[in-house]
Coordinates of N, CA and C and ligand atoms in Angstrom, one line a residue:
M1 N 126.8 -59.2 -70.8 CA 126.2 -57.8 -71.0 C 127.3 -56.8 -70.7
E2 N 128.3 -57.1 -69.9 CA 129.3 -56.2 -69.4 C 129.9 -55.3 -70.4
N3 N 130.3 -55.9 -71.6 CA 131.0 -55.2 -72.6 C 130.0 -54.5 -73.6
F4 N 128.8 -54.7 -73.4 CA 127.8 -54.2 -74.4 C 127.8 -52.7 -74.3
K5 N 127.6 -52.0 -75.4 CA 127.5 -50.6 -75.4 C 126.1 -50.2 -74.7
K6 N 126.2 -49.2 -73.9 CA 125.0 -48.7 -73.2 C 124.3 -47.7 -74.0
I7 N 123.0 -48.0 -74.4 CA 122.2 -47.1 -75.1 C 121.2 -46.5 -74.1
V8 N 121.0 -45.2 -74.0 CA 119.9 -44.6 -73.2 C 119.0 -43.9 -74.2
A9 N 117.8 -44.3 -74.3 CA 116.8 -43.7 -75.2 C 115.9 -42.7 -74.4
L10 N 116.0 -41.5 -74.7 CA 115.1 -40.4 -74.1 C 114.0 -40.2 -75.0
T11 N 112.8 -40.7 -74.7 CA 111.7 -40.7 -75.6 C 110.6 -39.7 -75.2
G12 N 109.9 -39.2 -76.2 CA 108.8 -38.3 -75.9 C 107.6 -38.7 -76.8
A13 N 106.6 -37.9 -76.8 CA 105.3 -38.2 -77.4 C 105.4 -38.6 -78.8
G14 N 106.4 -38.1 -79.6 CA 106.6 -38.4 -81.0 C 106.8 -39.9 -81.3
I15 N 107.3 -40.6 -80.3 CA 107.5 -42.1 -80.6 C 106.2 -42.8 -80.6
S16 N 105.2 -42.3 -80.0 CA 103.9 -43.0 -79.9 C 102.9 -42.4 -80.9
A17 N 103.4 -41.3 -81.7 CA 102.4 -40.7 -82.6 C 101.9 -41.7 -83.7
E18 N 102.8 -42.5 -84.2 CA 102.4 -43.4 -85.3 C 101.5 -44.6 -84.7
S19 N 101.4 -44.6 -83.4 CA 100.5 -45.6 -82.8 C 99.1 -45.0 -82.7
G20 N 99.0 -43.6 -83.0 CA 97.7 -43.0 -82.9 C 97.5 -42.1 -81.6
I21 N 98.6 -41.9 -80.9 CA 98.5 -41.0 -79.7 C 98.9 -39.6 -80.1
T22 N 98.0 -38.6 -79.8 CA 98.3 -37.3 -80.1 C 99.5 -36.7 -79.3
T23 N 100.4 -36.0 -80.0 CA 101.5 -35.3 -79.3 C 100.9 -34.1 -78.6
F24 N 101.8 -33.3 -77.9 CA 101.3 -32.2 -77.2 C 101.4 -30.9 -77.9
R25 N 102.6 -30.6 -78.5 CA 102.9 -29.3 -79.1 C 102.9 -29.2 -80.6
D26 N 102.6 -30.3 -81.3 CA 102.5 -30.2 -82.8 C 101.2 -29.4 -83.1
S27 N 101.1 -29.0 -84.3 CA 99.9 -28.4 -84.8 C 98.7 -29.4 -84.6
G28 N 97.6 -29.1 -84.0 CA 96.6 -30.0 -83.7 C 96.9 -30.9 -82.4
G29 N 98.0 -30.6 -81.7 CA 98.4 -31.3 -80.6 C 97.4 -31.1 -79.4
M30 N 97.7 -31.9 -78.4 CA 96.8 -31.9 -77.2 C 96.7 -30.5 -76.5
W31 N 97.8 -29.7 -76.5 CA 97.7 -28.4 -75.8 C 97.1 -27.3 -76.7
E32 N 96.7 -27.7 -77.9 CA 95.8 -26.8 -78.7 C 94.3 -27.1 -78.3
Q33 N 94.1 -28.3 -77.9 CA 92.7 -28.7 -77.7 C 92.3 -28.5 -76.2
Y34 N 93.3 -28.5 -75.3 CA 93.0 -28.3 -73.9 C 93.9 -27.3 -73.3
D35 N 93.5 -26.7 -72.2 CA 94.3 -25.8 -71.4 C 95.2 -26.6 -70.5
V36 N 96.5 -26.6 -70.8 CA 97.4 -27.5 -70.0 C 97.3 -27.3 -68.5
M37 N 97.1 -26.0 -68.1 CA 97.0 -25.8 -66.6 C 95.7 -26.3 -66.0
E38 N 94.6 -26.4 -66.9 CA 93.4 -27.0 -66.4 C 93.4 -28.5 -66.2
V39 N 94.1 -29.2 -67.1 CA 94.1 -30.6 -67.1 C 95.3 -31.3 -66.7
A40 N 96.4 -30.6 -66.6 CA 97.7 -31.3 -66.3 C 98.6 -30.5 -65.3
S41 N 97.9 -29.8 -64.3 CA 98.7 -29.2 -63.3 C 98.2 -29.5 -61.9
I42 N 99.0 -29.3 -60.9 CA 98.5 -29.6 -59.6 C 97.5 -28.5 -59.2
D43 N 97.6 -27.3 -59.7 CA 96.6 -26.3 -59.4 C 95.3 -26.7 -60.0
G44 N 95.3 -27.2 -61.2 CA 94.1 -27.7 -61.9 C 93.4 -28.8 -61.1
W45 N 94.2 -29.7 -60.5 CA 93.7 -30.8 -59.6 C 92.9 -30.2 -58.4
H46 N 93.5 -29.1 -57.8 CA 92.9 -28.5 -56.7 C 91.6 -27.8 -57.1
K47 N 91.6 -27.2 -58.3 CA 90.4 -26.4 -58.7 C 89.3 -27.3 -59.2
N48 N 89.6 -28.3 -60.0 CA 88.6 -29.1 -60.7 C 89.0 -30.6 -60.9
P49 N 89.1 -31.3 -59.8 CA 89.6 -32.7 -59.9 C 88.8 -33.6 -60.8
Q50 N 87.5 -33.3 -60.8 CA 86.6 -34.2 -61.7 C 87.0 -34.0 -63.2
L51 N 87.3 -32.8 -63.6 CA 87.7 -32.5 -65.0 C 89.0 -33.3 -65.3
M52 N 89.9 -33.3 -64.3 CA 91.2 -33.9 -64.6 C 91.0 -35.4 -64.6
L53 N 90.2 -36.0 -63.7 CA 89.9 -37.4 -63.7 C 89.3 -37.8 -65.1
H54 N 88.4 -37.0 -65.6 CA 87.8 -37.3 -66.9 C 88.8 -37.3 -68.0
F55 N 89.7 -36.2 -68.0 CA 90.7 -36.1 -69.0 C 91.6 -37.4 -69.1
Y56 N 92.1 -37.8 -67.9 CA 93.0 -38.9 -67.9 C 92.2 -40.3 -68.1
N57 N 91.0 -40.3 -67.7 CA 90.2 -41.5 -68.0 C 90.0 -41.7 -69.5
E58 N 89.9 -40.6 -70.2 CA 89.8 -40.7 -71.7 C 91.1 -41.1 -72.3
R59 N 92.2 -40.6 -71.8 CA 93.5 -40.9 -72.3 C 93.8 -42.4 -72.0
R60 N 93.4 -42.9 -70.8 CA 93.7 -44.3 -70.5 C 92.9 -45.3 -71.3
K61 N 91.6 -44.9 -71.6 CA 90.7 -45.7 -72.4 C 91.3 -45.8 -73.8
Q62 N 91.7 -44.7 -74.3 CA 92.3 -44.6 -75.7 C 93.6 -45.5 -75.8
L63 N 94.4 -45.5 -74.7 CA 95.6 -46.3 -74.7 C 95.3 -47.7 -74.9
G64 N 94.2 -48.2 -74.4 CA 93.8 -49.6 -74.5 C 93.4 -49.9 -76.0
E65 N 93.2 -48.9 -76.8 CA 92.8 -49.2 -78.2 C 93.9 -49.0 -79.2
V66 N 95.1 -48.7 -78.7 CA 96.2 -48.6 -79.7 C 97.3 -49.6 -79.4
E67 N 98.2 -49.8 -80.3 CA 99.3 -50.8 -80.2 C 100.6 -50.1 -80.3
P68 N 101.7 -50.8 -79.8 CA 103.0 -50.2 -80.0 C 103.4 -50.2 -81.5
N69 N 104.3 -49.4 -82.0 CA 104.7 -49.4 -83.4 C 106.1 -49.9 -83.5
D70 N 106.6 -49.9 -84.8 CA 107.9 -50.5 -85.0 C 109.0 -49.7 -84.3
A71 N 108.8 -48.5 -84.0 CA 109.9 -47.7 -83.2 C 110.0 -48.3 -81.8
H72 N 108.9 -48.6 -81.2 CA 108.9 -49.2 -79.8 C 109.6 -50.6 -80.0
R73 N 109.2 -51.3 -81.0 CA 109.6 -52.7 -81.2 C 111.1 -52.8 -81.4
I74 N 111.6 -51.9 -82.3 CA 113.1 -51.9 -82.6 C 113.9 -51.6 -81.3
L75 N 113.4 -50.6 -80.5 CA 114.1 -50.3 -79.3 C 114.2 -51.6 -78.4
A76 N 113.1 -52.4 -78.4 CA 113.1 -53.6 -77.6 C 114.1 -54.6 -78.2
E77 N 114.1 -54.7 -79.5 CA 115.0 -55.7 -80.2 C 116.5 -55.4 -79.9
L78 N 116.8 -54.1 -79.8 CA 118.2 -53.7 -79.6 C 118.7 -54.3 -78.3
E79 N 117.8 -54.7 -77.4 CA 118.3 -55.3 -76.1 C 119.1 -56.6 -76.4
K80 N 118.9 -57.2 -77.6 CA 119.7 -58.4 -77.9 C 121.2 -58.1 -78.0
D81 N 121.5 -56.9 -78.5 CA 122.9 -56.6 -78.7 C 123.5 -55.4 -77.9
F82 N 122.6 -54.7 -77.2 CA 123.0 -53.6 -76.4 C 122.4 -53.6 -75.0
D83 N 123.0 -52.8 -74.1 CA 122.3 -52.6 -72.8 C 121.5 -51.4 -72.9
V84 N 120.2 -51.5 -73.1 CA 119.3 -50.4 -73.4 C 118.5 -50.0 -72.2
T85 N 118.5 -48.7 -71.8 CA 117.6 -48.2 -70.8 C 116.8 -47.1 -71.5
I86 N 115.5 -47.1 -71.3 CA 114.6 -46.1 -71.8 C 114.2 -45.1 -70.7
V87 N 114.4 -43.8 -70.9 CA 113.9 -42.8 -70.0 C 112.9 -42.1 -70.8
T88 N 111.6 -42.3 -70.4 CA 110.5 -41.8 -71.2 C 109.8 -40.7 -70.5
Q89 N 109.3 -39.7 -71.3 CA 108.4 -38.7 -70.7 C 107.0 -39.1 -70.9
N90 N 106.8 -40.2 -71.7 CA 105.5 -40.7 -72.0 C 104.8 -41.4 -70.8
V91 N 103.5 -41.3 -70.7 CA 102.8 -41.9 -69.7 C 102.1 -43.2 -70.2
D92 N 102.2 -43.5 -71.5 CA 101.6 -44.7 -72.1 C 102.5 -45.9 -71.7
D93 N 101.9 -47.1 -72.0 CA 102.7 -48.3 -71.7 C 103.2 -49.0 -73.0
L94 N 103.4 -48.2 -74.0 CA 103.7 -48.8 -75.3 C 105.2 -49.3 -75.4
H95 N 106.1 -48.8 -74.6 CA 107.4 -49.4 -74.5 C 107.4 -50.8 -73.9
E96 N 106.6 -50.9 -72.8 CA 106.4 -52.2 -72.1 C 105.8 -53.2 -73.1
R97 N 104.7 -52.8 -73.7 CA 104.0 -53.7 -74.7 C 104.9 -54.0 -75.9
G98 N 105.8 -53.1 -76.2 CA 106.7 -53.3 -77.4 C 107.8 -54.3 -77.0
G99 N 108.0 -54.6 -75.7 CA 108.9 -55.6 -75.3 C 110.2 -55.1 -74.6
S100 N 110.3 -53.8 -74.3 CA 111.4 -53.3 -73.6 C 111.3 -53.7 -72.1
T101 N 112.5 -53.8 -71.5 CA 112.5 -54.3 -70.1 C 113.0 -53.2 -69.1
K102 N 113.8 -52.3 -69.5 CA 114.3 -51.3 -68.5 C 113.7 -49.9 -68.9
I103 N 112.7 -49.5 -68.2 CA 112.0 -48.2 -68.6 C 111.8 -47.4 -67.3
I104 N 112.2 -46.1 -67.5 CA 111.9 -45.2 -66.4 C 110.8 -44.2 -66.9
H105 N 109.7 -44.1 -66.2 CA 108.7 -43.2 -66.6 C 108.8 -41.9 -65.8
L106 N 109.5 -40.9 -66.4 CA 109.7 -39.6 -65.7 C 108.4 -38.9 -65.2
H107 N 107.4 -39.0 -66.1 CA 106.2 -38.3 -65.8 C 105.0 -39.2 -65.4
G108 N 105.3 -40.4 -64.9 CA 104.3 -41.3 -64.4 C 103.7 -42.2 -65.4
E109 N 102.7 -42.9 -65.0 CA 102.1 -44.0 -65.9 C 100.6 -43.9 -65.8
L110 N 100.0 -43.9 -67.0 CA 98.5 -43.8 -67.1 C 97.8 -45.0 -66.5
T111 N 98.5 -46.2 -66.5 CA 97.8 -47.4 -66.1 C 97.9 -47.6 -64.5
K112 N 98.4 -46.6 -63.9 CA 98.5 -46.6 -62.4 C 97.7 -45.4 -61.8
A113 N 97.2 -45.7 -60.6 CA 96.6 -44.6 -59.8 C 97.4 -44.5 -58.5
R114 N 97.2 -43.4 -57.8 CA 97.9 -43.3 -56.5 C 97.0 -42.5 -55.5
S115 N 97.4 -42.7 -54.2 CA 96.8 -41.9 -53.2 C 97.1 -40.4 -53.4
S116 N 96.1 -39.5 -53.1 CA 96.4 -38.1 -53.3 C 97.2 -37.5 -52.2
T117 N 97.4 -38.3 -51.1 CA 98.3 -37.8 -50.0 C 99.6 -38.5 -49.9
D118 N 99.7 -39.8 -50.4 CA 101.0 -40.5 -50.3 C 101.4 -40.9 -51.7
P119 N 102.5 -40.2 -52.2 CA 102.9 -40.5 -53.6 C 103.5 -41.9 -53.7
N120 N 103.8 -42.6 -52.6 CA 104.3 -44.0 -52.7 C 103.2 -45.1 -52.7
M121 N 102.0 -44.7 -52.4 CA 100.9 -45.6 -52.4 C 100.3 -45.7 -53.8
I122 N 100.8 -46.7 -54.6 CA 100.5 -46.7 -56.1 C 99.8 -48.0 -56.4
I123 N 98.7 -48.0 -57.1 CA 98.1 -49.3 -57.5 C 97.9 -49.4 -59.0
D124 N 97.9 -50.6 -59.5 CA 97.7 -50.8 -61.0 C 96.2 -50.7 -61.3
I125 N 95.8 -50.0 -62.3 CA 94.4 -50.0 -62.7 C 94.1 -50.3 -64.1
G126 N 95.2 -50.7 -64.8 CA 95.0 -51.1 -66.2 C 94.4 -49.9 -67.0
N127 N 93.4 -50.2 -67.8 CA 92.8 -49.2 -68.6 C 91.4 -48.7 -68.0
N128 N 91.2 -49.0 -66.8 CA 90.0 -48.6 -66.1 C 90.0 -47.2 -65.6
P129 N 88.8 -46.6 -65.5 CA 88.7 -45.2 -65.1 C 88.9 -45.1 -63.6
I130 N 89.3 -43.9 -63.2 CA 89.3 -43.5 -61.7 C 88.0 -42.7 -61.5
E131 N 87.2 -43.1 -60.6 CA 85.9 -42.4 -60.3 C 86.2 -41.4 -59.2
W132 N 85.4 -40.2 -59.2 CA 85.4 -39.3 -58.1 C 84.8 -40.0 -56.9
G133 N 85.5 -40.0 -55.8 CA 85.0 -40.7 -54.6 C 85.6 -42.0 -54.4
E134 N 86.4 -42.5 -55.4 CA 87.1 -43.8 -55.3 C 88.4 -43.5 -54.5
T135 N 88.6 -44.3 -53.4 CA 89.7 -44.0 -52.5 C 90.8 -45.0 -52.6
A136 N 92.0 -44.5 -52.2 CA 93.2 -45.4 -52.0 C 93.1 -46.1 -50.6
P137 N 93.9 -47.1 -50.4 CA 93.9 -47.8 -49.1 C 94.0 -46.8 -47.9
D138 N 94.6 -45.6 -48.1 CA 94.7 -44.7 -46.9 C 93.5 -43.8 -46.8
G139 N 92.5 -44.0 -47.6 CA 91.2 -43.3 -47.5 C 91.2 -42.0 -48.3
S140 N 92.3 -41.6 -49.0 CA 92.3 -40.4 -49.7 C 91.8 -40.7 -51.2
Q141 N 91.3 -39.6 -51.8 CA 90.9 -39.7 -53.2 C 92.0 -40.3 -54.1
L142 N 91.7 -41.3 -54.9 CA 92.6 -41.8 -55.9 C 92.9 -40.7 -57.0
R143 N 94.1 -40.6 -57.4 CA 94.4 -39.7 -58.5 C 95.3 -40.4 -59.5
P144 N 95.4 -39.9 -60.7 CA 96.3 -40.5 -61.7 C 97.7 -40.5 -61.2
H145 N 98.5 -41.5 -61.5 CA 99.9 -41.5 -61.2 C 100.7 -40.8 -62.3
I146 N 100.5 -39.5 -62.3 CA 101.1 -38.6 -63.3 C 101.8 -37.5 -62.6
V147 N 103.0 -37.1 -63.1 CA 103.6 -36.0 -62.6 C 103.1 -34.7 -63.3
W148 N 102.4 -33.9 -62.5 CA 101.8 -32.7 -63.2 C 102.7 -31.5 -63.1
F149 N 102.4 -30.5 -64.0 CA 103.1 -29.2 -63.9 C 102.9 -28.6 -62.5
G150 N 104.0 -28.2 -61.9 CA 103.9 -27.7 -60.5 C 104.4 -28.7 -59.5
E151 N 104.6 -29.9 -60.0 CA 105.1 -31.0 -59.1 C 106.6 -31.3 -59.4
A152 N 107.2 -31.9 -58.4 CA 108.6 -32.3 -58.6 C 108.6 -33.6 -59.4
V153 N 109.8 -33.9 -60.1 CA 109.9 -35.1 -60.9 C 110.8 -36.0 -60.1
P154 N 110.2 -37.0 -59.3 CA 111.0 -37.7 -58.4 C 112.1 -38.6 -59.0
L155 N 112.0 -39.0 -60.2 CA 113.0 -39.9 -60.8 C 114.1 -39.1 -61.6
I156 N 114.1 -37.8 -61.5 CA 115.1 -37.1 -62.4 C 116.5 -37.4 -62.0
S157 N 116.9 -37.5 -60.7 CA 118.3 -37.8 -60.4 C 118.7 -39.2 -60.8
T158 N 117.8 -40.1 -60.7 CA 118.1 -41.5 -61.2 C 118.3 -41.5 -62.7
A159 N 117.5 -40.7 -63.4 CA 117.6 -40.6 -64.8 C 118.9 -40.0 -65.2
A160 N 119.3 -38.9 -64.5 CA 120.5 -38.2 -64.9 C 121.7 -39.1 -64.7
E161 N 121.7 -39.9 -63.7 CA 122.8 -40.9 -63.4 C 122.9 -41.9 -64.6
I162 N 121.7 -42.3 -65.0 CA 121.7 -43.3 -66.1 C 122.2 -42.7 -67.4
V163 N 121.7 -41.4 -67.7 CA 122.2 -40.8 -68.9 C 123.7 -40.5 -68.9
S164 N 124.2 -40.2 -67.7 CA 125.7 -39.9 -67.7 C 126.5 -41.2 -68.0
K165 N 125.9 -42.4 -68.0 CA 126.7 -43.6 -68.2 C 126.5 -44.1 -69.7
A166 N 125.7 -43.4 -70.5 CA 125.4 -43.8 -71.8 C 126.6 -43.7 -72.8
D167 N 126.8 -44.7 -73.6 CA 127.8 -44.6 -74.7 C 127.1 -43.9 -75.9
I168 N 125.8 -44.2 -76.0 CA 124.9 -43.6 -77.0 C 123.7 -43.1 -76.4
L169 N 123.4 -41.8 -76.6 CA 122.2 -41.2 -76.2 C 121.3 -41.0 -77.4
L170 N 120.1 -41.6 -77.3 CA 119.2 -41.5 -78.5 C 117.9 -40.7 -78.0
I171 N 117.6 -39.6 -78.7 CA 116.4 -38.8 -78.3 C 115.4 -39.1 -79.5
V172 N 114.2 -39.5 -79.1 CA 113.2 -39.7 -80.1 C 111.9 -39.0 -79.8
G173 N 111.5 -38.2 -80.7 CA 110.1 -37.6 -80.6 C 109.8 -36.7 -79.4
S174 N 110.8 -35.9 -79.0 CA 110.5 -34.9 -77.9 C 110.9 -33.5 -78.4
S175 N 110.1 -32.5 -78.1 CA 110.4 -31.2 -78.5 C 111.4 -30.6 -77.6
L176 N 111.8 -31.3 -76.6 CA 112.8 -30.8 -75.6 C 112.4 -29.5 -75.0
N177 N 111.1 -29.3 -74.7 CA 110.6 -28.1 -74.2 C 110.3 -28.1 -72.7
V178 N 110.2 -29.3 -72.2 CA 109.8 -29.4 -70.8 C 110.9 -29.8 -69.9
Y179 N 111.2 -29.0 -68.9 CA 112.3 -29.2 -67.9 C 111.6 -29.8 -66.6
P180 N 112.4 -30.6 -65.9 CA 113.8 -30.9 -66.0 C 114.1 -32.0 -67.1
A181 N 113.1 -32.7 -67.7 CA 113.5 -33.8 -68.6 C 114.4 -33.3 -69.7
A182 N 114.2 -32.2 -70.3 CA 115.0 -31.7 -71.5 C 116.4 -31.5 -71.0
G183 N 116.6 -31.1 -69.8 CA 118.0 -30.9 -69.3 C 118.8 -32.2 -69.1
L184 N 118.2 -33.3 -69.3 CA 118.9 -34.6 -69.1 C 120.0 -34.7 -70.2
V185 N 119.8 -34.2 -71.4 CA 120.8 -34.3 -72.5 C 122.1 -33.7 -72.0
G186 N 122.1 -32.7 -71.1 CA 123.3 -32.1 -70.6 C 124.1 -33.0 -69.7
Y187 N 123.6 -34.1 -69.3 CA 124.3 -35.0 -68.4 C 125.1 -36.1 -69.2
A188 N 124.9 -36.1 -70.5 CA 125.6 -37.1 -71.3 C 127.1 -36.9 -71.3
D189 N 127.9 -37.9 -71.3 CA 129.3 -37.9 -71.2 C 129.8 -37.2 -72.5
R190 N 131.0 -36.5 -72.4 CA 131.4 -35.7 -73.6 C 131.8 -36.7 -74.7
N191 N 132.1 -38.0 -74.4 CA 132.4 -38.9 -75.5 C 131.2 -39.7 -76.0
A192 N 130.1 -39.4 -75.4 CA 128.9 -40.2 -75.8 C 128.4 -39.7 -77.2
K193 N 127.9 -40.6 -78.0 CA 127.4 -40.2 -79.3 C 125.9 -39.9 -79.1
I194 N 125.5 -38.8 -79.7 CA 124.1 -38.4 -79.5 C 123.3 -38.4 -80.8
Y195 N 122.2 -39.1 -80.9 CA 121.3 -39.1 -82.0 C 120.0 -38.5 -81.7
L196 N 119.4 -37.8 -82.6 CA 118.0 -37.3 -82.4 C 117.1 -37.6 -83.6
I197 N 116.1 -38.3 -83.3 CA 115.1 -38.7 -84.4 C 113.9 -37.8 -84.2
D198 N 113.5 -37.1 -85.2 CA 112.3 -36.2 -85.2 C 112.1 -35.7 -86.6
P199 N 110.9 -35.8 -87.1 CA 110.6 -35.3 -88.5 C 110.7 -33.8 -88.6
N200 N 110.6 -33.1 -87.5 CA 110.6 -31.7 -87.5 C 111.9 -31.2 -86.8
E201 N 112.1 -29.9 -87.0 CA 113.3 -29.3 -86.4 C 113.1 -29.2 -84.9
V202 N 114.1 -29.6 -84.1 CA 114.0 -29.5 -82.7 C 115.0 -28.4 -82.3
A203 N 114.6 -27.4 -81.5 CA 115.5 -26.4 -81.1 C 116.5 -27.0 -80.1
Y204 N 117.7 -27.3 -80.5 CA 118.7 -27.9 -79.6 C 120.0 -27.2 -79.8
S205 N 120.4 -26.6 -78.8 CA 121.7 -25.9 -78.9 C 122.7 -26.6 -77.9
G206 N 123.6 -27.4 -78.5 CA 124.5 -28.1 -77.6 C 125.5 -28.8 -78.4
R207 N 126.0 -29.9 -77.9 CA 127.1 -30.6 -78.6 C 126.7 -31.2 -79.8
N208 N 127.7 -31.6 -80.6 CA 127.5 -32.3 -81.8 C 126.5 -33.4 -81.7
I209 N 125.6 -33.4 -82.6 CA 124.5 -34.4 -82.5 C 124.2 -34.8 -83.9
T210 N 123.8 -36.1 -84.1 CA 123.4 -36.6 -85.4 C 121.9 -36.5 -85.5
M211 N 121.4 -35.7 -86.4 CA 120.0 -35.5 -86.6 C 119.5 -36.6 -87.6
I212 N 118.4 -37.3 -87.3 CA 117.8 -38.1 -88.2 C 116.4 -37.6 -88.4
R213 N 116.2 -36.8 -89.5 CA 114.9 -36.1 -89.7 C 113.9 -37.0 -90.4
E214 N 113.4 -37.9 -89.5 CA 112.4 -38.9 -90.0 C 111.4 -39.1 -88.9
K215 N 110.2 -39.7 -89.3 CA 109.3 -40.2 -88.2 C 110.0 -41.3 -87.4
A216 N 109.4 -41.6 -86.3 CA 110.1 -42.5 -85.4 C 110.3 -43.9 -86.0
T217 N 109.4 -44.4 -86.7 CA 109.5 -45.8 -87.2 C 110.7 -45.9 -88.2
T218 N 110.6 -45.0 -89.2 CA 111.7 -45.0 -90.2 C 113.0 -44.6 -89.6
G219 N 113.0 -43.6 -88.7 CA 114.2 -43.1 -88.0 C 114.9 -44.2 -87.2
M220 N 114.1 -45.0 -86.5 CA 114.6 -46.1 -85.7 C 115.3 -47.2 -86.6
K221 N 114.7 -47.4 -87.7 CA 115.3 -48.4 -88.7 C 116.7 -47.9 -89.1
K222 N 116.8 -46.6 -89.4 CA 118.1 -46.0 -89.8 C 119.1 -46.0 -88.7
F223 N 118.6 -45.7 -87.5 CA 119.5 -45.7 -86.3 C 120.0 -47.1 -86.1
K224 N 119.2 -48.1 -86.1 CA 119.6 -49.4 -85.9 C 120.7 -49.8 -86.9
D225 N 120.4 -49.5 -88.2 CA 121.4 -49.9 -89.3 C 122.7 -49.2 -89.0
E226 N 122.7 -48.0 -88.5 CA 123.9 -47.3 -88.3 C 124.7 -47.8 -87.1
I227 N 124.0 -48.1 -86.0 CA 124.8 -48.5 -84.8 C 125.2 -49.9 -84.8
I228 N 124.5 -50.7 -85.5 CA 124.8 -52.2 -85.5 C 126.2 -52.4 -86.1
I229 N 126.7 -51.5 -86.9 CA 128.1 -51.7 -87.5 C 129.1 -50.9 -86.7
I230 N 128.7 -50.1 -85.7 CA 129.7 -49.4 -85.0 C 130.7 -50.3 -84.3
Ligands
OAD1 P1 105.9 -32.6 -77.6 O1 104.5 -32.7 -78.2 O2 106.3 -31.4 -77.0 O3 106.9 -32.9 -78.8 C1 106.7 -34.0 -79.7 C2 107.8 -34.1 -80.6 O4 107.6 -35.3 -81.4 C3 107.9 -32.9 -81.6 O5 109.3 -32.5 -81.6 C4 107.5 -33.5 -82.9 O6 108.1 -32.9 -84.0 C5 107.8 -34.9 -82.8 N1 107.0 -35.8 -83.6 C6 105.8 -35.7 -84.1 N2 105.4 -36.8 -84.9 C7 106.5 -37.6 -84.8 C8 106.7 -38.9 -85.3 N3 105.8 -39.6 -86.0 N4 107.9 -39.5 -85.0 C9 108.8 -38.9 -84.3 N5 108.7 -37.7 -83.7 C10 107.5 -37.0 -84.0 O7 106.0 -33.9 -76.6 P2 107.1 -34.1 -75.5 O8 108.4 -33.5 -75.8 O9 107.1 -35.6 -75.2 O10 104.0 -33.7 -69.8 O11 106.4 -33.4 -74.3 C11 107.0 -33.4 -73.0 C12 106.0 -33.3 -71.9 O12 105.1 -32.2 -72.2 C13 105.0 -34.5 -71.9 O13 105.6 -35.5 -71.1 C14 103.8 -33.9 -71.2 C15 103.7 -32.6 -72.0 O14 103.1 -31.6 -71.3 C16 103.0 -33.7 -69.0 O15 101.9 -33.7 -69.3 C17 103.4 -33.6 -67.5

């Protein structure tokens, strides 16, 4: 593995769109249907935790009804020829189910719950709901293992270190709107090759980047064909 090129894939909601999961900021996206501060912020949790439990219970249930798509699968297949690490903003488990083995979930995971007082007390819950009154082993209310707006992103420095070692940085399906995740691109080495797959224009002002203006599945096929001959 030592001589293999290191690929770091920075993924966002767009990679799971073709699996049937709604993105956040596209037209008809999640944040047109819901008030982000009511359902995905720490203030929202303090104001109306039952509403937030319901929102994430619905997301978790839906996740059990969808499958990974070819974009997730191609990323997993690339592990045969490359050292691939995925840094995802997604809270779904489609990279895992697609077969990838090195995945950092910057914004947490839907299939896990945690103590509302101890961020390190985390339990697997699969696709099951979290009920109001259901407690963690420390007696506190269980909450989704999600990093909400207004909270720190504990894995950001680990992710920045990983991005800085990439030979190839691949960005798939993220509007690059949410910080600190979007700022990770700035940690890429000046010699790293950067690709961005997205069917829509992504406001990116930075170094030379190869844009692949396709949906994730088609874009990943093109990306694979291009890098396999590098
Ligand atoms: P966004 O919804 O902001 O951006 C999704 C991106 O995917 C857009 O650039 C779309 O053009 C693109 N897209 C749409 N369909 C696609 C497809 N089939 N293939 C490829 N790309 C496609 O989602 P994120 O950037 O992931 O955080 O959002 C970042 C964070 O904001 C999320 O993790 C979430 C959200 O609020 C929290 O909830 C904490």
